[in-house]
PDB file of C-alpha atoms and ligand atoms in Angstrom:
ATOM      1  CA  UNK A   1       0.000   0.000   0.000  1.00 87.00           C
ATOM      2  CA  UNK A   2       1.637   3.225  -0.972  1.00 96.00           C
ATOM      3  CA  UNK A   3      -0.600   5.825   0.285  1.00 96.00           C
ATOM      4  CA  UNK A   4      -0.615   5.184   4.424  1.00 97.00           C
ATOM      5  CA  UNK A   5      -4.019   5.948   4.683  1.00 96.00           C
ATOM      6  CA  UNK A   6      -6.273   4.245   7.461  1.00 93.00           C
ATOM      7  CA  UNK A   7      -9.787   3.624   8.067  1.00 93.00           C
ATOM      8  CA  UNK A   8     -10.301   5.593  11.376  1.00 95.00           C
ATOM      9  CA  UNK A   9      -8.344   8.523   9.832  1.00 95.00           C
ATOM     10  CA  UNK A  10     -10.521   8.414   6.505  1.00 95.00           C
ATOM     11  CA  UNK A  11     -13.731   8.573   8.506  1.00 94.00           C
ATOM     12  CA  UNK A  12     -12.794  11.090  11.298  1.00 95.00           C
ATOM     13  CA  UNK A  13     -12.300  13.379   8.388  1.00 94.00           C
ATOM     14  CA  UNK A  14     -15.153  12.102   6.072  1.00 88.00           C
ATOM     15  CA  UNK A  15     -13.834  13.501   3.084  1.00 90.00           C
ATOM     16  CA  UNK A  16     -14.591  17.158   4.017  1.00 92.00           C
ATOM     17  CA  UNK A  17     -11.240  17.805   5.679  1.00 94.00           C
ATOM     18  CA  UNK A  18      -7.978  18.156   5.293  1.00 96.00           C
ATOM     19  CA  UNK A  19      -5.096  15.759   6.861  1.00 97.00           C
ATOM     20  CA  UNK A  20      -1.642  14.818   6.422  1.00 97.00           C
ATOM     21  CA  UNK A  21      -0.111  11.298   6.073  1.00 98.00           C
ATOM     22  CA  UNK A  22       2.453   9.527   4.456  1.00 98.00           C
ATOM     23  CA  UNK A  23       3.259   7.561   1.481  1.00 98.00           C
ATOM     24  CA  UNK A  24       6.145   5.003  -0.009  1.00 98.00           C
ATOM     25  CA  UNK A  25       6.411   6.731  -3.494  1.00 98.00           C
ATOM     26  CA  UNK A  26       9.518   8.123  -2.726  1.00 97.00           C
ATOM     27  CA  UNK A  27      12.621   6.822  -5.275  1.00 93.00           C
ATOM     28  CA  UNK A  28      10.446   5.093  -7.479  1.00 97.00           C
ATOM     29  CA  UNK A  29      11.711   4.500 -10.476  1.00 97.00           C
ATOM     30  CA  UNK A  30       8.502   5.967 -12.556  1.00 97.00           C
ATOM     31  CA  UNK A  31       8.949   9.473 -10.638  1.00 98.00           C
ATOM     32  CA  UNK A  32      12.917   9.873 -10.753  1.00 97.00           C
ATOM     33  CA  UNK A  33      13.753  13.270 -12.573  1.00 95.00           C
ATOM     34  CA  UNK A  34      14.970  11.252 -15.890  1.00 96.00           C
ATOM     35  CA  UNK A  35      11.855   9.122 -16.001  1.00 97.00           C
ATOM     36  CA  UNK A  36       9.439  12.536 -15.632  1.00 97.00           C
ATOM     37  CA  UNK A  37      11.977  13.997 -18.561  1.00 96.00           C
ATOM     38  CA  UNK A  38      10.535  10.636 -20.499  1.00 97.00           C
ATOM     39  CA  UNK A  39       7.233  10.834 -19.480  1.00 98.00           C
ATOM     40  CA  UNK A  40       6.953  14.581 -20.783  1.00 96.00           C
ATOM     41  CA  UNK A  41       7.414  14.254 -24.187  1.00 96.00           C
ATOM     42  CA  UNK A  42       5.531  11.169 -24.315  1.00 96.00           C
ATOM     43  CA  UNK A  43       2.052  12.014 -23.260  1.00 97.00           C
ATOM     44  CA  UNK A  44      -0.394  14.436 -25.610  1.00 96.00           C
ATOM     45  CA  UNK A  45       0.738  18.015 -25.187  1.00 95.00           C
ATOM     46  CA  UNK A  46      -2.369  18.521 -24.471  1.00 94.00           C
ATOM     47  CA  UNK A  47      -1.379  17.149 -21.033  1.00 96.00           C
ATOM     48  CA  UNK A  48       1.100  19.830 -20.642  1.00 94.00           C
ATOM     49  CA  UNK A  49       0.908  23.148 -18.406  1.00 91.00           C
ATOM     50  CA  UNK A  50       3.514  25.420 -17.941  1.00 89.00           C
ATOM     51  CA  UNK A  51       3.315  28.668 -16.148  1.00 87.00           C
ATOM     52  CA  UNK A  52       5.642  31.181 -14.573  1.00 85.00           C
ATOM     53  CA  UNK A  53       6.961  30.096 -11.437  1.00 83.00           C
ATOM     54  CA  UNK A  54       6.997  33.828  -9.843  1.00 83.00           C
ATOM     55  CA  UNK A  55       3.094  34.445  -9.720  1.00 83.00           C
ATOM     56  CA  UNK A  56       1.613  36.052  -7.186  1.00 82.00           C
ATOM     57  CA  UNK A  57      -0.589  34.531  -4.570  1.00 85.00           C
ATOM     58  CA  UNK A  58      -3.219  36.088  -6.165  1.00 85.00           C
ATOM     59  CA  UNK A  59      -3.926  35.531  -9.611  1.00 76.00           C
ATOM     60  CA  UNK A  60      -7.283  35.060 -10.614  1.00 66.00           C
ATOM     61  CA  UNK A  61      -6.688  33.835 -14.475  1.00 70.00           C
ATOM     62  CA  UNK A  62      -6.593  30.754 -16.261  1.00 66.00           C
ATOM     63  CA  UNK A  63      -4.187  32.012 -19.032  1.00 70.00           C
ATOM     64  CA  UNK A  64      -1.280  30.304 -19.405  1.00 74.00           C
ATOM     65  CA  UNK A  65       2.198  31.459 -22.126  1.00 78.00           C
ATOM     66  CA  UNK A  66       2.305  28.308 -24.796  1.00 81.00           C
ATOM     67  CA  UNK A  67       5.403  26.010 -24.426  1.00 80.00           C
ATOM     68  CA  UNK A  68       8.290  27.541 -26.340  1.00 84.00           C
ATOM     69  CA  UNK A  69      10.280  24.031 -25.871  1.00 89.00           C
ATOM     70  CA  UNK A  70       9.615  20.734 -25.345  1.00 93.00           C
ATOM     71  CA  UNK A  71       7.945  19.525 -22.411  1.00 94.00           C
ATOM     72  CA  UNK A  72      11.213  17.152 -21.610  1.00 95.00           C
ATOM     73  CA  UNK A  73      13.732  20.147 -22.026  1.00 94.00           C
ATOM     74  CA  UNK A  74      11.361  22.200 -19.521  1.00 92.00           C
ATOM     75  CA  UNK A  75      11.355  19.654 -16.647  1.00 93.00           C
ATOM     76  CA  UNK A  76      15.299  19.287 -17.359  1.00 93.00           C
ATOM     77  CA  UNK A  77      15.743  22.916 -17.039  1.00 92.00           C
ATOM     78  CA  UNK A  78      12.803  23.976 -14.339  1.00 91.00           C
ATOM     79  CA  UNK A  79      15.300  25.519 -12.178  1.00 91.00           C
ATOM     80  CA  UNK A  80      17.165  28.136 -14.973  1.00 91.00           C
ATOM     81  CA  UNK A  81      13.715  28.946 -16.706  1.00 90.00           C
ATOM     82  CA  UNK A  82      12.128  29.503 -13.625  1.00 90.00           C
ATOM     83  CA  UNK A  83       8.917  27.808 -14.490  1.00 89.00           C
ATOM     84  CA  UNK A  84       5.958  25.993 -13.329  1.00 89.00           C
ATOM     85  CA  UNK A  85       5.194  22.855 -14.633  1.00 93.00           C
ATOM     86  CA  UNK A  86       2.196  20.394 -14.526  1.00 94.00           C
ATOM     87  CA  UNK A  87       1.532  16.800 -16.731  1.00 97.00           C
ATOM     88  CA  UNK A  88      -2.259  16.300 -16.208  1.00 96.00           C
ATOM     89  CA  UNK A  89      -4.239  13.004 -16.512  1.00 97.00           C
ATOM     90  CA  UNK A  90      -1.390  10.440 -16.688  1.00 98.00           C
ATOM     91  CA  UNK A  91      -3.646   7.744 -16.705  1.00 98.00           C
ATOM     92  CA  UNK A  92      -3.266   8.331 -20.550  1.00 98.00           C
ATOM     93  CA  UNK A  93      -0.371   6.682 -20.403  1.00 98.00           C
ATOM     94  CA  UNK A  94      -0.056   2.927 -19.403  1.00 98.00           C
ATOM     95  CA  UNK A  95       3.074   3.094 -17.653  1.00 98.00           C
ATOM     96  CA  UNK A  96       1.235   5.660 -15.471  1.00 98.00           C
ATOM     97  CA  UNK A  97      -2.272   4.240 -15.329  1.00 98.00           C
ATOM     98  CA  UNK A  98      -0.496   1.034 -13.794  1.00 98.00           C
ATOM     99  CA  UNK A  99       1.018   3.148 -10.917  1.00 98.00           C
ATOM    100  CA  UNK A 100      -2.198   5.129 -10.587  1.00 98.00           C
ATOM    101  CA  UNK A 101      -3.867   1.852  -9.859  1.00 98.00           C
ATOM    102  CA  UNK A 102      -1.975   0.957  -7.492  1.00 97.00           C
ATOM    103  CA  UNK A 103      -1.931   3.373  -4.768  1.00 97.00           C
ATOM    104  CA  UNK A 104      -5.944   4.240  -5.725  1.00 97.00           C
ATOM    105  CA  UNK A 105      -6.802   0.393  -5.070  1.00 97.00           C
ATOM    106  CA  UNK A 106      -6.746   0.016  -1.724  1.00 96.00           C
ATOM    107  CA  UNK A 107      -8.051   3.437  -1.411  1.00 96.00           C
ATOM    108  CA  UNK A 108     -10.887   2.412  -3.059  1.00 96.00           C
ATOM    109  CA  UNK A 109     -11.561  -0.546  -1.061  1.00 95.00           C
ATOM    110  CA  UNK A 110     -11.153   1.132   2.024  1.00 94.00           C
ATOM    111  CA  UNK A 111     -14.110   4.067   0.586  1.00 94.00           C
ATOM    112  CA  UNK A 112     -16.124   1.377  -0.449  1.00 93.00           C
ATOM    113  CA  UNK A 113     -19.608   3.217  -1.042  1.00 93.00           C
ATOM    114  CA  UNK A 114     -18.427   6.745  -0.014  1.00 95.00           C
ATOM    115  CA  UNK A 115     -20.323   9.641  -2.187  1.00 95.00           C
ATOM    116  CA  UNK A 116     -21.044   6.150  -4.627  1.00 95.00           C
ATOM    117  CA  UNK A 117     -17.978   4.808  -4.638  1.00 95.00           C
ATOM    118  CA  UNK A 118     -14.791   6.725  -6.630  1.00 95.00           C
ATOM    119  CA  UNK A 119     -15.429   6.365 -10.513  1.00 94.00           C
ATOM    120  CA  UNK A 120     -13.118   8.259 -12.517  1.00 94.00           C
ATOM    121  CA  UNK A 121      -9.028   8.027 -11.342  1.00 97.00           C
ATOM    122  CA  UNK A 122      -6.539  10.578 -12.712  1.00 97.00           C
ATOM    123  CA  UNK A 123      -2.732  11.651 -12.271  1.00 98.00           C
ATOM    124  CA  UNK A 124      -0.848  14.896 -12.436  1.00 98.00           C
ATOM    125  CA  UNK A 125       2.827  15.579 -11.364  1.00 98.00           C
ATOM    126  CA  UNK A 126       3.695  19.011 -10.765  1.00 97.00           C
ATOM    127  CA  UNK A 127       7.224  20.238 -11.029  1.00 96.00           C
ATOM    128  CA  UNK A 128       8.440  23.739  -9.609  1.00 95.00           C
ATOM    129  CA  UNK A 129      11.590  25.360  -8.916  1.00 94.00           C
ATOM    130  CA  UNK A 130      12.707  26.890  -5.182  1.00 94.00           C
ATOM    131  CA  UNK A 131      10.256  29.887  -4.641  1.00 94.00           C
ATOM    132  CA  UNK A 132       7.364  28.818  -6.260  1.00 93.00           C
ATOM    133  CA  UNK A 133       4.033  30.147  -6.335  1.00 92.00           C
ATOM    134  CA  UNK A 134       0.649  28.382  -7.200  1.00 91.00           C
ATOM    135  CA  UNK A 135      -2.187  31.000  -6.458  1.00 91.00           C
ATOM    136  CA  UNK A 136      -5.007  30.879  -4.496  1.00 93.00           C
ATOM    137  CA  UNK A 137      -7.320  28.152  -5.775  1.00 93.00           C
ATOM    138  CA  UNK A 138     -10.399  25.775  -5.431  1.00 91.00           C
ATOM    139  CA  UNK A 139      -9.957  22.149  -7.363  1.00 90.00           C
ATOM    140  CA  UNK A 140     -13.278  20.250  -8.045  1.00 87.00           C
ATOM    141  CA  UNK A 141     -12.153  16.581  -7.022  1.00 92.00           C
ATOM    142  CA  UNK A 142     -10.852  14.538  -4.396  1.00 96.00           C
ATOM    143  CA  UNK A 143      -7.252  14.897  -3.918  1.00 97.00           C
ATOM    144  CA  UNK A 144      -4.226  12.731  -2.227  1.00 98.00           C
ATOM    145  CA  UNK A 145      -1.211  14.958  -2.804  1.00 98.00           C
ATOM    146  CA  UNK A 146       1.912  13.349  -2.334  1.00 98.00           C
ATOM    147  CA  UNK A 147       5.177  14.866  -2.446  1.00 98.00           C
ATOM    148  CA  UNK A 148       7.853  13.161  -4.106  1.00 98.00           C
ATOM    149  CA  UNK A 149      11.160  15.636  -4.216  1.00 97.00           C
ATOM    150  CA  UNK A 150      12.160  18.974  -2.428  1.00 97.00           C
ATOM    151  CA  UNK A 151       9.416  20.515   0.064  1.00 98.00           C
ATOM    152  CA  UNK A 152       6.439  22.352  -0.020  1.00 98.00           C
ATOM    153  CA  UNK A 153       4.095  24.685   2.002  1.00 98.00           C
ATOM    154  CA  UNK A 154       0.711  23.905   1.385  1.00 98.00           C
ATOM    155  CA  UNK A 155      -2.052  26.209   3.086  1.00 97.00           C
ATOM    156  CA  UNK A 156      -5.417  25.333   3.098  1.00 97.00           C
ATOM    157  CA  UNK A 157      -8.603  27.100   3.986  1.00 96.00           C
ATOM    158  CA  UNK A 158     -12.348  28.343   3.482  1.00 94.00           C
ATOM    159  CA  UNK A 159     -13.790  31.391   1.404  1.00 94.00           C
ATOM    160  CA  UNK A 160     -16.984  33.016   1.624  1.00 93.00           C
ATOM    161  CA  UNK A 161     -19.933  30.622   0.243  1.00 90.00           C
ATOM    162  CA  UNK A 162     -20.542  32.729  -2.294  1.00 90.00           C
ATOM    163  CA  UNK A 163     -17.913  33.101  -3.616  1.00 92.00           C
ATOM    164  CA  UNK A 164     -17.139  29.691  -3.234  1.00 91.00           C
ATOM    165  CA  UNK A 165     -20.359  29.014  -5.269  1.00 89.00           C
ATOM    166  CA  UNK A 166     -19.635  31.691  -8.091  1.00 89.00           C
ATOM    167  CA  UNK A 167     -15.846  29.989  -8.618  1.00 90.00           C
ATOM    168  CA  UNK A 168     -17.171  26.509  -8.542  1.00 88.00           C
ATOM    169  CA  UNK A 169     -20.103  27.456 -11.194  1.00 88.00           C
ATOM    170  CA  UNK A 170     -17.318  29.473 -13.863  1.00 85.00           C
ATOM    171  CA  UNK A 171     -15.212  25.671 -13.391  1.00 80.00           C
ATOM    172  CA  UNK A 172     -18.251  23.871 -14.524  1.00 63.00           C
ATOM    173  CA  UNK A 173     -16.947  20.436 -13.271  1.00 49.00           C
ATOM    174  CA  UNK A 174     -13.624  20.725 -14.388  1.00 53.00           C
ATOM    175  CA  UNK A 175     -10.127  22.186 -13.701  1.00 59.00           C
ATOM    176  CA  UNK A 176      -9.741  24.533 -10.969  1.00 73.00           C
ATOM    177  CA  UNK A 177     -11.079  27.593  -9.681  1.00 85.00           C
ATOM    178  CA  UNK A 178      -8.690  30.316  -9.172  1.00 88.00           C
ATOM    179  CA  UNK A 179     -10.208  32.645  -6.400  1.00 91.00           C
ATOM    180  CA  UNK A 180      -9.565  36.473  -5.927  1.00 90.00           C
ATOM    181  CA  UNK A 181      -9.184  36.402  -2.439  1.00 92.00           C
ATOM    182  CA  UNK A 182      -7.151  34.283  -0.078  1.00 93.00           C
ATOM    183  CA  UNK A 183      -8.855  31.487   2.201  1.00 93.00           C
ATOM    184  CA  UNK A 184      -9.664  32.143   5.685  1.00 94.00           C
ATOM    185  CA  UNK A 185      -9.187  29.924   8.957  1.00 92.00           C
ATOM    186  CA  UNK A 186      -6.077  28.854   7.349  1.00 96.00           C
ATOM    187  CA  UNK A 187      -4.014  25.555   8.315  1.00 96.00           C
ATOM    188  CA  UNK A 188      -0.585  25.107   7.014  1.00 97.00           C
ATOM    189  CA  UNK A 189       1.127  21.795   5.805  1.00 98.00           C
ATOM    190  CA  UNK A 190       4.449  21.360   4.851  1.00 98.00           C
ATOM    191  CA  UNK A 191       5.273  18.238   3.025  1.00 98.00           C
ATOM    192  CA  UNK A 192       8.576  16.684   2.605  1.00 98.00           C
ATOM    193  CA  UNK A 193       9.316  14.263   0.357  1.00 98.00           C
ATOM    194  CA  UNK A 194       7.339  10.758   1.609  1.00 98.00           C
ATOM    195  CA  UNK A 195       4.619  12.965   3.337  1.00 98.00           C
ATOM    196  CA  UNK A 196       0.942  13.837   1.514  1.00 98.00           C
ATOM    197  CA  UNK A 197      -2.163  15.879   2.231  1.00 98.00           C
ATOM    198  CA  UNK A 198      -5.620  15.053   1.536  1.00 98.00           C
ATOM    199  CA  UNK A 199      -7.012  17.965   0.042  1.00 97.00           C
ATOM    200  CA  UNK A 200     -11.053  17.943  -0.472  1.00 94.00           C
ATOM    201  CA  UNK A 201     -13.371  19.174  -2.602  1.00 91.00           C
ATOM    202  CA  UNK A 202     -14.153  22.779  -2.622  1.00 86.00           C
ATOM    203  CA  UNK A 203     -11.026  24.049  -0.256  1.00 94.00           C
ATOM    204  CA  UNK A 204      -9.338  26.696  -1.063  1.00 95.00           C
ATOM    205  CA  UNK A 205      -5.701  26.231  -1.199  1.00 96.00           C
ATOM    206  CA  UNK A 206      -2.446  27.830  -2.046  1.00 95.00           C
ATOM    207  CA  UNK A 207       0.932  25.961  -2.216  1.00 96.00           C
ATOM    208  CA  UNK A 208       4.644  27.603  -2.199  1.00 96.00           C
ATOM    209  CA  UNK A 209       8.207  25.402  -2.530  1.00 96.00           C
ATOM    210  CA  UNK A 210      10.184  25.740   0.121  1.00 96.00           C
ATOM    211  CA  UNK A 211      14.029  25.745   0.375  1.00 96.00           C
ATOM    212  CA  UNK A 212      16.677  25.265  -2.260  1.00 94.00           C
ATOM    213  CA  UNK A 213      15.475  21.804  -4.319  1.00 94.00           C
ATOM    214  CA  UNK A 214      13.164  21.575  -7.147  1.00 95.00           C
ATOM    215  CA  UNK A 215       9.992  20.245  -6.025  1.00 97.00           C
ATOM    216  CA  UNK A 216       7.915  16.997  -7.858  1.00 98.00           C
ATOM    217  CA  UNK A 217       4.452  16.041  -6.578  1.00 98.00           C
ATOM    218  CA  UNK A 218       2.417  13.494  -7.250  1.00 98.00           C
ATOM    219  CA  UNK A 219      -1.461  13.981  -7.194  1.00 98.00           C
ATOM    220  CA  UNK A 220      -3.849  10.949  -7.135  1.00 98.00           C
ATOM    221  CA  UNK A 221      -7.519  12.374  -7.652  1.00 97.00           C
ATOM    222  CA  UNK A 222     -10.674  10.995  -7.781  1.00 97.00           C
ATOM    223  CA  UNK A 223     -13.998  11.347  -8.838  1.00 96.00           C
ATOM    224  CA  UNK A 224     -17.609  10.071  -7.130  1.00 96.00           C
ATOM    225  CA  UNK A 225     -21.014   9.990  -8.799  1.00 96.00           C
ATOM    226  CA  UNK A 226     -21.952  13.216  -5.901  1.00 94.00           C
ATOM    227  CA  UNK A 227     -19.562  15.049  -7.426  1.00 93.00           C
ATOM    228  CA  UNK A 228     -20.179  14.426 -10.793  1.00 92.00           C
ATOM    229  CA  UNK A 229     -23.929  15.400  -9.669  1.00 94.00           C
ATOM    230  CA  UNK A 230     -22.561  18.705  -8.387  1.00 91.00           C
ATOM    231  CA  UNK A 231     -21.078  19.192 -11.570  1.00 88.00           C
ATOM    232  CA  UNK A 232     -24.195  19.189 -13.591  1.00 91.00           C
ATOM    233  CA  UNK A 233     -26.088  21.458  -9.984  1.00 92.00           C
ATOM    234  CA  UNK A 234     -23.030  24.373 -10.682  1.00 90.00           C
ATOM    235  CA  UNK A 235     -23.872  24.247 -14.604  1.00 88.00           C
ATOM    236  CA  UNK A 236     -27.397  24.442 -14.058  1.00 91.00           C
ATOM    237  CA  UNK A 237     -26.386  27.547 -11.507  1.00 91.00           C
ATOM    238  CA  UNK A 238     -23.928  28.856 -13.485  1.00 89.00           C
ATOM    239  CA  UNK A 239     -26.717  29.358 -16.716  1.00 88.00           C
ATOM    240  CA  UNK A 240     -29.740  30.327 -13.816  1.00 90.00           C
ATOM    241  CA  UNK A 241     -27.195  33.370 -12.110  1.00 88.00           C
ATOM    242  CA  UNK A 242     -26.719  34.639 -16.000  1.00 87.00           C
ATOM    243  CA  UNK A 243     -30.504  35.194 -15.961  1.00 89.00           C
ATOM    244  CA  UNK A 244     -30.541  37.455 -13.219  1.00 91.00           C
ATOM    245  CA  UNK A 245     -31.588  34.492 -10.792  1.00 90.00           C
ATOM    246  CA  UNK A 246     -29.808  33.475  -7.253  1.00 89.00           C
ATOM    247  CA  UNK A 247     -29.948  29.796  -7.330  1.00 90.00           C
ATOM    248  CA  UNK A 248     -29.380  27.639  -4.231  1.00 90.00           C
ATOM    249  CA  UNK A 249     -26.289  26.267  -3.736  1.00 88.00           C
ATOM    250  CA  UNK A 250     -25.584  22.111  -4.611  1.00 89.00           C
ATOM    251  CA  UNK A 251     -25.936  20.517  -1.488  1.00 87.00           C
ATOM    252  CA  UNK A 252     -28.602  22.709  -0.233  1.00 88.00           C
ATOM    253  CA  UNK A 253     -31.923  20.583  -1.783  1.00 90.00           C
ATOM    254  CA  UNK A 254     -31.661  17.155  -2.475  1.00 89.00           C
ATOM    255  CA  UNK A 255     -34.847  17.489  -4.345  1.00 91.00           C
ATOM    256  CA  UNK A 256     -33.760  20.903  -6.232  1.00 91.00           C
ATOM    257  CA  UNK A 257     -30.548  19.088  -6.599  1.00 91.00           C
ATOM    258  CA  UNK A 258     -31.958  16.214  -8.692  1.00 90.00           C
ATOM    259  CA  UNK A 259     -33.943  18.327 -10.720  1.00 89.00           C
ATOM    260  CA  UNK A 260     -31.329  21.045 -12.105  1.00 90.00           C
ATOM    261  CA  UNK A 261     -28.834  17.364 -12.471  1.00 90.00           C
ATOM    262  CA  UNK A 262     -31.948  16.004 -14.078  1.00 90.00           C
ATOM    263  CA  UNK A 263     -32.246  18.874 -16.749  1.00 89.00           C
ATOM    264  CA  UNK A 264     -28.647  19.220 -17.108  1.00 85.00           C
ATOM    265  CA  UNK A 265     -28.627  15.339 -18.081  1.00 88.00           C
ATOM    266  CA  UNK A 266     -31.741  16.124 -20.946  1.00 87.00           C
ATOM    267  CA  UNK A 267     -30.144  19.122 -22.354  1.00 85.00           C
ATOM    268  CA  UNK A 268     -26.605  17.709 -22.425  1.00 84.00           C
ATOM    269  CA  UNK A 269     -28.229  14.408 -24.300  1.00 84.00           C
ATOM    270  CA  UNK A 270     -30.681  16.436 -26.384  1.00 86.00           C
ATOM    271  CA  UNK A 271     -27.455  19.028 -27.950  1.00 80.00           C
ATOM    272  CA  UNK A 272     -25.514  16.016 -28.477  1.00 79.00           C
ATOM    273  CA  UNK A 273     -28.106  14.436 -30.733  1.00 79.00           C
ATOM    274  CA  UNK A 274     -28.595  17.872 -32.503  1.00 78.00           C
ATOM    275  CA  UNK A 275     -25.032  18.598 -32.840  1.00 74.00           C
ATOM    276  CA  UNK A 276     -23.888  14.635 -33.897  1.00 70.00           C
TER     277      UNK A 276
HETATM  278 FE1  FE2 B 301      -5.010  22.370  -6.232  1.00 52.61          FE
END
């Protein structure tokens, strides 16, 4: 079992809270530097993010400068560039899905019927140089963050519900939120390489490297079919707020829930048949 994760720990925290634990990813041979050079250029570019690595802690945009290099000679040369970068959905790769597997198994087992039980399983490795930034954010899924390399501060912590609601809706089940304020009630974590953090749904989080190493982290995410309903209750929000309307937030009606899921599910189908 790579990610030390136990029963009691799982449930005091039911999935709405954030904890720290550890993991036995560390020198394995599929997250060394040279096999992360590899497994750049070999998954879909699409897969590939690279930012700045001196952003603010604040930076409410999704835009992102287009790789002017390939994605192997950017991870060999994170420090000198000073940039940010992140290989998203590795389960795309075999090699990758494999190790994914792996440490999500026994997770899975241990969830057994949580939120439905986990349905979709991704990867993403994040590599950043000493002084990194990644701003202020909200992610939509479940999230075992593992560090693998160097160390990093990772603060976690609530916004308004709101605003909270607003970011989620502009996300529309996908990616992550970044937020124009900084979370409150803050807890810090700082993760050396063989600890983790369980981040959850809908917490706002910012994460800096610390010291002089380049940092690598592993994230294991997962989906359930709750959130995947709360993905369809934010679109339905999202369209309701842009006619003037203040919809209630997911989680607030099971039965208003079900119906703005319910509609989402019709239209989606409907378009698709129209558009195919
Ligand atoms: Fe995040």
């Amino acid at each position: 079992m790579y990610v030390h994760v136990d029963r009691d720990t799982w449930a005091a925290n039911e999935g709405k809270r954030p904890f720290g634990f550890t993991h036995g990813l560390t020198g394995d041979c599929r997250l060394t530097h040279e096999a992360i050079v590899k497994l750049s250029d070999r998954i879909p570019i699409s897969h590939v993010e690279m930012n700045n690595s001196d952003l603010p802690t604040l930076f409410p945009t999704d835009d992102v400068p287009e790789l002017d290099r390939s994605p192997g000679e950017i991870v060999e040369q994170v420090i000198e560039l000073r940039r940010w970068l992140a290989l998203s959905n590795l389960e795309v790769d075999s090699e990758m899905k494999a190790l994914i597997d792996e440490c999500l198994d026994p997770i899975d087992e241990m969830l057994g019927d949580f939120q439905g039980g986990i349905t979709g399983r991704e990867g993403y490795i994040f590599i950043a140089p000493p002084g990194a930034t990644t701003p202020a954010h909200l992610d939509f899924e479940h999230n075992f963050l593992l560090q693998i390399q160097g160390t990093k501060r990772v603060t976690v912590g609530f916004v308004d519900p709101e605003l909270e609601a607003r970011t989620l809706e502009s996300m529309t089940g996908t990616g992550y939120g970044r937020l124009p304020e900084l979370p409150k009630q803050t807890e810090e974590f700082m993760l050396k390489p063989g600890d983790g953090i369980y981040i959850s749904p809908r917490l706002a989080h910012t994460i800096d490297t610390i010291g002089d190493d380049l940092s690598v982290s592993f994230s294991l995410v997962f989906h359930t079919p709750w959130l995947e309903r709360g993905a369809k209750v934010h679109a339905a929000n999202h369209d309701l707020r842009r006619l003037g309307l203040k919809p209630a937030p997911y989680g607030s009606s099971d039965r208003g829930d079900k119906f703005k899921a319910g509609a989402v599910t019709i239209w989606r189908a409907a378009k698709s048949k129209i558009t195919s």
